[in-house]
């Protein structure tokens, strides 16, 4: 990827392999910023992932993205299992290895990274911006994991100003 989906929001990537998950989440079209869906079809998906992908693969990736969004919200519906290989190294360390090709490989890689992030307790820090018009995925680096905006200056200020005006109006 020349510019990752996350970089188009000027965000720092999530640590380790979780940035792959963040990148998939940030492929969504965001009209308020004039950003297109980076997996709208096979051609766009192939450019984004730098691997040949068909229109069917792009459809699978869009479903995967929706499932990840649901997982972040704690509302993941039942989905089919994804295959990975467990490979013991000669030093006794077992590692996950994605399997398949095309969208199946990407799904295997994504869910492997979700598992590793859950084990490392970093999954809870991957969030979607609270601004419904934005919804970009960001990694919350705040000490108490309380971030809700991908960027306080853009999305946060607008919402905070509206809330402040509403409180002031209610007070009057």
PDB file of C-alpha atoms in Angstrom:
ATOM      1  CA  UNK A   1       0.000   0.000   0.000  1.00  0.00           C
ATOM      2  CA  UNK A   2       1.516   3.317  -1.009  1.00  0.00           C
ATOM      3  CA  UNK A   3      -0.618   5.123   1.568  1.00  0.00           C
ATOM      4  CA  UNK A   4      -2.385   2.896   4.035  1.00  0.00           C
ATOM      5  CA  UNK A   5      -6.107   3.343   4.641  1.00  0.00           C
ATOM      6  CA  UNK A   6      -5.249   4.535   8.151  1.00  0.00           C
ATOM      7  CA  UNK A   7      -2.739   7.109   6.894  1.00  0.00           C
ATOM      8  CA  UNK A   8      -5.442   8.861   4.878  1.00  0.00           C
ATOM      9  CA  UNK A   9      -6.828  10.005   8.267  1.00  0.00           C
ATOM     10  CA  UNK A  10      -3.358  11.114   9.409  1.00  0.00           C
ATOM     11  CA  UNK A  11      -3.556   8.585  12.245  1.00  0.00           C
ATOM     12  CA  UNK A  12      -0.760   6.644  13.846  1.00  0.00           C
ATOM     13  CA  UNK A  13      -1.102   2.934  13.131  1.00  0.00           C
ATOM     14  CA  UNK A  14      -2.082   0.498  15.849  1.00  0.00           C
ATOM     15  CA  UNK A  15       0.838  -1.529  17.223  1.00  0.00           C
ATOM     16  CA  UNK A  16       2.073  -4.784  15.753  1.00  0.00           C
ATOM     17  CA  UNK A  17      -0.318  -6.750  13.560  1.00  0.00           C
ATOM     18  CA  UNK A  18      -3.354  -4.892  14.863  1.00  0.00           C
ATOM     19  CA  UNK A  19      -2.589  -2.226  12.267  1.00  0.00           C
ATOM     20  CA  UNK A  20      -3.739  -4.669   9.559  1.00  0.00           C
ATOM     21  CA  UNK A  21      -7.138  -4.829  11.268  1.00  0.00           C
ATOM     22  CA  UNK A  22      -7.188  -1.038  11.630  1.00  0.00           C
ATOM     23  CA  UNK A  23      -6.365  -0.675   7.929  1.00  0.00           C
ATOM     24  CA  UNK A  24      -9.262  -2.900   6.883  1.00  0.00           C
ATOM     25  CA  UNK A  25     -11.646  -0.912   9.080  1.00  0.00           C
ATOM     26  CA  UNK A  26     -10.377   2.327   7.546  1.00  0.00           C
ATOM     27  CA  UNK A  27     -11.152   1.241   3.983  1.00  0.00           C
ATOM     28  CA  UNK A  28     -14.760   2.416   4.408  1.00  0.00           C
ATOM     29  CA  UNK A  29     -15.962   5.380   2.356  1.00  0.00           C
ATOM     30  CA  UNK A  30     -16.368   8.474   4.486  1.00  0.00           C
ATOM     31  CA  UNK A  31     -18.411  11.031   2.606  1.00  0.00           C
ATOM     32  CA  UNK A  32     -17.756  13.923   4.973  1.00  0.00           C
ATOM     33  CA  UNK A  33     -14.047  13.674   4.041  1.00  0.00           C
ATOM     34  CA  UNK A  34     -14.686  12.781   0.394  1.00  0.00           C
ATOM     35  CA  UNK A  35     -12.949   9.434   0.840  1.00  0.00           C
ATOM     36  CA  UNK A  36     -13.935   6.485  -1.378  1.00  0.00           C
ATOM     37  CA  UNK A  37     -14.453   2.879  -0.310  1.00  0.00           C
ATOM     38  CA  UNK A  38     -11.064   1.255  -0.876  1.00  0.00           C
ATOM     39  CA  UNK A  39     -12.614  -2.207  -1.274  1.00  0.00           C
ATOM     40  CA  UNK A  40     -15.642  -1.209  -3.351  1.00  0.00           C
ATOM     41  CA  UNK A  41     -14.661  -3.670  -6.082  1.00  0.00           C
ATOM     42  CA  UNK A  42     -11.878  -6.040  -7.026  1.00  0.00           C
ATOM     43  CA  UNK A  43      -9.766  -3.373  -8.693  1.00  0.00           C
ATOM     44  CA  UNK A  44      -9.887  -1.021  -5.704  1.00  0.00           C
ATOM     45  CA  UNK A  45      -9.279  -3.897  -3.269  1.00  0.00           C
ATOM     46  CA  UNK A  46      -6.322  -5.137  -5.343  1.00  0.00           C
ATOM     47  CA  UNK A  47      -4.749  -1.681  -5.208  1.00  0.00           C
ATOM     48  CA  UNK A  48      -5.356  -1.349  -1.463  1.00  0.00           C
ATOM     49  CA  UNK A  49      -4.002  -4.793  -0.534  1.00  0.00           C
ATOM     50  CA  UNK A  50      -1.364  -4.954  -3.303  1.00  0.00           C
ATOM     51  CA  UNK A  51      -2.499  -8.423  -4.326  1.00  0.00           C
ATOM     52  CA  UNK A  52      -4.853  -9.614  -7.069  1.00  0.00           C
ATOM     53  CA  UNK A  53      -8.431  -9.678  -5.758  1.00  0.00           C
ATOM     54  CA  UNK A  54     -11.702 -10.259  -7.592  1.00  0.00           C
ATOM     55  CA  UNK A  55     -15.026  -8.488  -7.173  1.00  0.00           C
ATOM     56  CA  UNK A  56     -16.129 -11.536  -5.138  1.00  0.00           C
ATOM     57  CA  UNK A  57     -13.064 -11.126  -2.902  1.00  0.00           C
ATOM     58  CA  UNK A  58     -13.960  -7.455  -2.418  1.00  0.00           C
ATOM     59  CA  UNK A  59     -17.488  -8.458  -1.369  1.00  0.00           C
ATOM     60  CA  UNK A  60     -16.021 -10.907   1.173  1.00  0.00           C
ATOM     61  CA  UNK A  61     -13.759  -8.148   2.516  1.00  0.00           C
ATOM     62  CA  UNK A  62     -16.687  -5.746   2.881  1.00  0.00           C
ATOM     63  CA  UNK A  63     -18.533  -8.395   4.905  1.00  0.00           C
ATOM     64  CA  UNK A  64     -15.396  -8.981   6.974  1.00  0.00           C
ATOM     65  CA  UNK A  65     -15.128  -5.238   7.606  1.00  0.00           C
ATOM     66  CA  UNK A  66     -18.767  -5.115   8.756  1.00  0.00           C
ATOM     67  CA  UNK A  67     -18.136  -8.092  11.050  1.00  0.00           C
ATOM     68  CA  UNK A  68     -15.091  -6.374  12.552  1.00  0.00           C
ATOM     69  CA  UNK A  69     -17.142  -3.235  13.160  1.00  0.00           C
ATOM     70  CA  UNK A  70     -19.741  -5.388  14.911  1.00  0.00           C
ATOM     71  CA  UNK A  71     -17.008  -7.100  16.941  1.00  0.00           C
ATOM     72  CA  UNK A  72     -15.666  -3.716  18.092  1.00  0.00           C
ATOM     73  CA  UNK A  73     -19.191  -2.821  19.198  1.00  0.00           C
ATOM     74  CA  UNK A  74     -19.509  -6.155  21.021  1.00  0.00           C
ATOM     75  CA  UNK A  75     -22.259  -7.293  18.652  1.00  0.00           C
ATOM     76  CA  UNK A  76     -20.600  -9.871  16.383  1.00  0.00           C
ATOM     77  CA  UNK A  77     -23.168 -12.164  14.752  1.00  0.00           C
ATOM     78  CA  UNK A  78     -22.345 -15.847  14.216  1.00  0.00           C
ATOM     79  CA  UNK A  79     -19.890 -16.115  11.328  1.00  0.00           C
ATOM     80  CA  UNK A  80     -18.160 -19.025   9.581  1.00  0.00           C
ATOM     81  CA  UNK A  81     -14.893 -20.296  11.010  1.00  0.00           C
ATOM     82  CA  UNK A  82     -11.615 -19.104   9.516  1.00  0.00           C
ATOM     83  CA  UNK A  83      -8.653 -21.446   9.042  1.00  0.00           C
ATOM     84  CA  UNK A  84      -5.149 -20.744  10.313  1.00  0.00           C
ATOM     85  CA  UNK A  85      -2.115 -22.952  10.808  1.00  0.00           C
ATOM     86  CA  UNK A  86      -0.281 -23.314  14.090  1.00  0.00           C
ATOM     87  CA  UNK A  87       3.410 -23.687  13.309  1.00  0.00           C
ATOM     88  CA  UNK A  88       5.822 -24.698  16.074  1.00  0.00           C
ATOM     89  CA  UNK A  89       9.271 -23.193  15.498  1.00  0.00           C
ATOM     90  CA  UNK A  90      12.458 -25.047  16.357  1.00  0.00           C
ATOM     91  CA  UNK A  91      12.840 -22.838  19.452  1.00  0.00           C
ATOM     92  CA  UNK A  92       9.488 -24.069  20.788  1.00  0.00           C
ATOM     93  CA  UNK A  93       7.512 -20.926  19.972  1.00  0.00           C
ATOM     94  CA  UNK A  94       4.181 -21.601  18.258  1.00  0.00           C
ATOM     95  CA  UNK A  95       3.019 -19.007  15.776  1.00  0.00           C
ATOM     96  CA  UNK A  96      -0.195 -18.462  13.862  1.00  0.00           C
ATOM     97  CA  UNK A  97       0.078 -18.534  10.097  1.00  0.00           C
ATOM     98  CA  UNK A  98      -2.778 -17.349   7.865  1.00  0.00           C
ATOM     99  CA  UNK A  99      -3.976 -19.763   5.193  1.00  0.00           C
ATOM    100  CA  UNK A 100      -5.881 -19.583   1.931  1.00  0.00           C
ATOM    101  CA  UNK A 101      -5.655 -17.119  -0.919  1.00  0.00           C
ATOM    102  CA  UNK A 102      -7.305 -13.854  -1.837  1.00  0.00           C
ATOM    103  CA  UNK A 103      -9.938 -12.690   0.630  1.00  0.00           C
ATOM    104  CA  UNK A 104      -9.719 -15.971   2.580  1.00  0.00           C
ATOM    105  CA  UNK A 105      -6.039 -15.288   3.306  1.00  0.00           C
ATOM    106  CA  UNK A 106      -6.803 -11.717   4.393  1.00  0.00           C
ATOM    107  CA  UNK A 107      -9.651 -12.936   6.643  1.00  0.00           C
ATOM    108  CA  UNK A 108      -7.323 -15.541   8.155  1.00  0.00           C
ATOM    109  CA  UNK A 109      -4.684 -12.869   8.772  1.00  0.00           C
ATOM    110  CA  UNK A 110      -7.206 -10.410  10.233  1.00  0.00           C
ATOM    111  CA  UNK A 111      -8.810 -12.856  12.690  1.00  0.00           C
ATOM    112  CA  UNK A 112      -5.345 -14.138  13.690  1.00  0.00           C
ATOM    113  CA  UNK A 113      -4.345 -10.589  14.577  1.00  0.00           C
ATOM    114  CA  UNK A 114      -7.602 -10.044  16.475  1.00  0.00           C
ATOM    115  CA  UNK A 115      -6.838 -13.161  18.538  1.00  0.00           C
ATOM    116  CA  UNK A 116      -3.283 -12.003  19.245  1.00  0.00           C
ATOM    117  CA  UNK A 117      -4.542  -8.515  20.184  1.00  0.00           C
ATOM    118  CA  UNK A 118      -7.116 -10.022  22.541  1.00  0.00           C
ATOM    119  CA  UNK A 119      -4.393 -12.114  24.181  1.00  0.00           C
ATOM    120  CA  UNK A 120      -2.154  -9.028  24.493  1.00  0.00           C
ATOM    121  CA  UNK A 121      -5.097  -6.951  25.820  1.00  0.00           C
ATOM    122  CA  UNK A 122      -4.720  -4.377  23.033  1.00  0.00           C
ATOM    123  CA  UNK A 123      -7.964  -5.249  21.210  1.00  0.00           C
ATOM    124  CA  UNK A 124      -9.997  -3.039  23.578  1.00  0.00           C
ATOM    125  CA  UNK A 125      -7.935  -0.034  22.469  1.00  0.00           C
ATOM    126  CA  UNK A 126      -8.952  -0.318  18.820  1.00  0.00           C
ATOM    127  CA  UNK A 127     -12.039   1.881  18.459  1.00  0.00           C
ATOM    128  CA  UNK A 128     -14.204   3.638  15.913  1.00  0.00           C
ATOM    129  CA  UNK A 129     -14.605   7.403  16.071  1.00  0.00           C
ATOM    130  CA  UNK A 130     -17.769   8.376  17.947  1.00  0.00           C
ATOM    131  CA  UNK A 131     -18.643  10.863  15.183  1.00  0.00           C
ATOM    132  CA  UNK A 132     -21.149   8.839  13.139  1.00  0.00           C
ATOM    133  CA  UNK A 133     -20.257  10.769   9.974  1.00  0.00           C
ATOM    134  CA  UNK A 134     -16.632   9.696  10.396  1.00  0.00           C
ATOM    135  CA  UNK A 135     -16.329   6.307  12.075  1.00  0.00           C
ATOM    136  CA  UNK A 136     -12.624   5.942  11.342  1.00  0.00           C
ATOM    137  CA  UNK A 137     -10.749   3.300  13.323  1.00  0.00           C
ATOM    138  CA  UNK A 138      -8.096   4.546  15.721  1.00  0.00           C
ATOM    139  CA  UNK A 139      -5.897   3.053  18.400  1.00  0.00           C
ATOM    140  CA  UNK A 140      -6.631   4.689  21.759  1.00  0.00           C
ATOM    141  CA  UNK A 141      -3.306   5.503  23.376  1.00  0.00           C
ATOM    142  CA  UNK A 142      -4.820   7.394  26.316  1.00  0.00           C
ATOM    143  CA  UNK A 143      -3.702   6.178  29.717  1.00  0.00           C
ATOM    144  CA  UNK A 144      -7.210   5.229  30.841  1.00  0.00           C
ATOM    145  CA  UNK A 145      -8.464   4.040  27.419  1.00  0.00           C
ATOM    146  CA  UNK A 146     -11.097   6.794  27.329  1.00  0.00           C
ATOM    147  CA  UNK A 147     -10.640   8.177  23.803  1.00  0.00           C
ATOM    148  CA  UNK A 148     -13.781   8.382  21.674  1.00  0.00           C
ATOM    149  CA  UNK A 149     -12.700  10.611  18.749  1.00  0.00           C
ATOM    150  CA  UNK A 150     -10.128   9.732  16.125  1.00  0.00           C
ATOM    151  CA  UNK A 151      -9.079  13.392  16.306  1.00  0.00           C
ATOM    152  CA  UNK A 152     -10.357  15.729  18.996  1.00  0.00           C
ATOM    153  CA  UNK A 153      -9.641  18.780  16.813  1.00  0.00           C
ATOM    154  CA  UNK A 154     -11.882  17.646  13.968  1.00  0.00           C
ATOM    155  CA  UNK A 155     -14.545  15.266  15.219  1.00  0.00           C
ATOM    156  CA  UNK A 156     -14.356  16.003  18.944  1.00  0.00           C
ATOM    157  CA  UNK A 157     -14.552  19.801  18.788  1.00  0.00           C
ATOM    158  CA  UNK A 158     -17.703  19.759  16.671  1.00  0.00           C
ATOM    159  CA  UNK A 159     -19.506  17.381  19.032  1.00  0.00           C
ATOM    160  CA  UNK A 160     -18.253  19.086  22.179  1.00  0.00           C
ATOM    161  CA  UNK A 161     -19.327  22.497  20.860  1.00  0.00           C
ATOM    162  CA  UNK A 162     -22.807  21.170  20.037  1.00  0.00           C
ATOM    163  CA  UNK A 163     -23.125  19.628  23.498  1.00  0.00           C
ATOM    164  CA  UNK A 164     -21.960  22.850  25.139  1.00  0.00           C
ATOM    165  CA  UNK A 165     -24.463  24.922  23.175  1.00  0.00           C
ATOM    166  CA  UNK A 166     -27.264  22.479  24.012  1.00  0.00           C
ATOM    167  CA  UNK A 167     -26.431  22.681  27.732  1.00  0.00           C
ATOM    168  CA  UNK A 168     -26.305  26.469  27.568  1.00  0.00           C
ATOM    169  CA  UNK A 169     -29.638  26.615  25.722  1.00  0.00           C
ATOM    170  CA  UNK A 170     -31.266  24.239  28.233  1.00  0.00           C
ATOM    171  CA  UNK A 171     -29.944  26.360  31.092  1.00  0.00           C
ATOM    172  CA  UNK A 172     -31.476  29.572  29.676  1.00  0.00           C
TER     173      UNK A 172
END
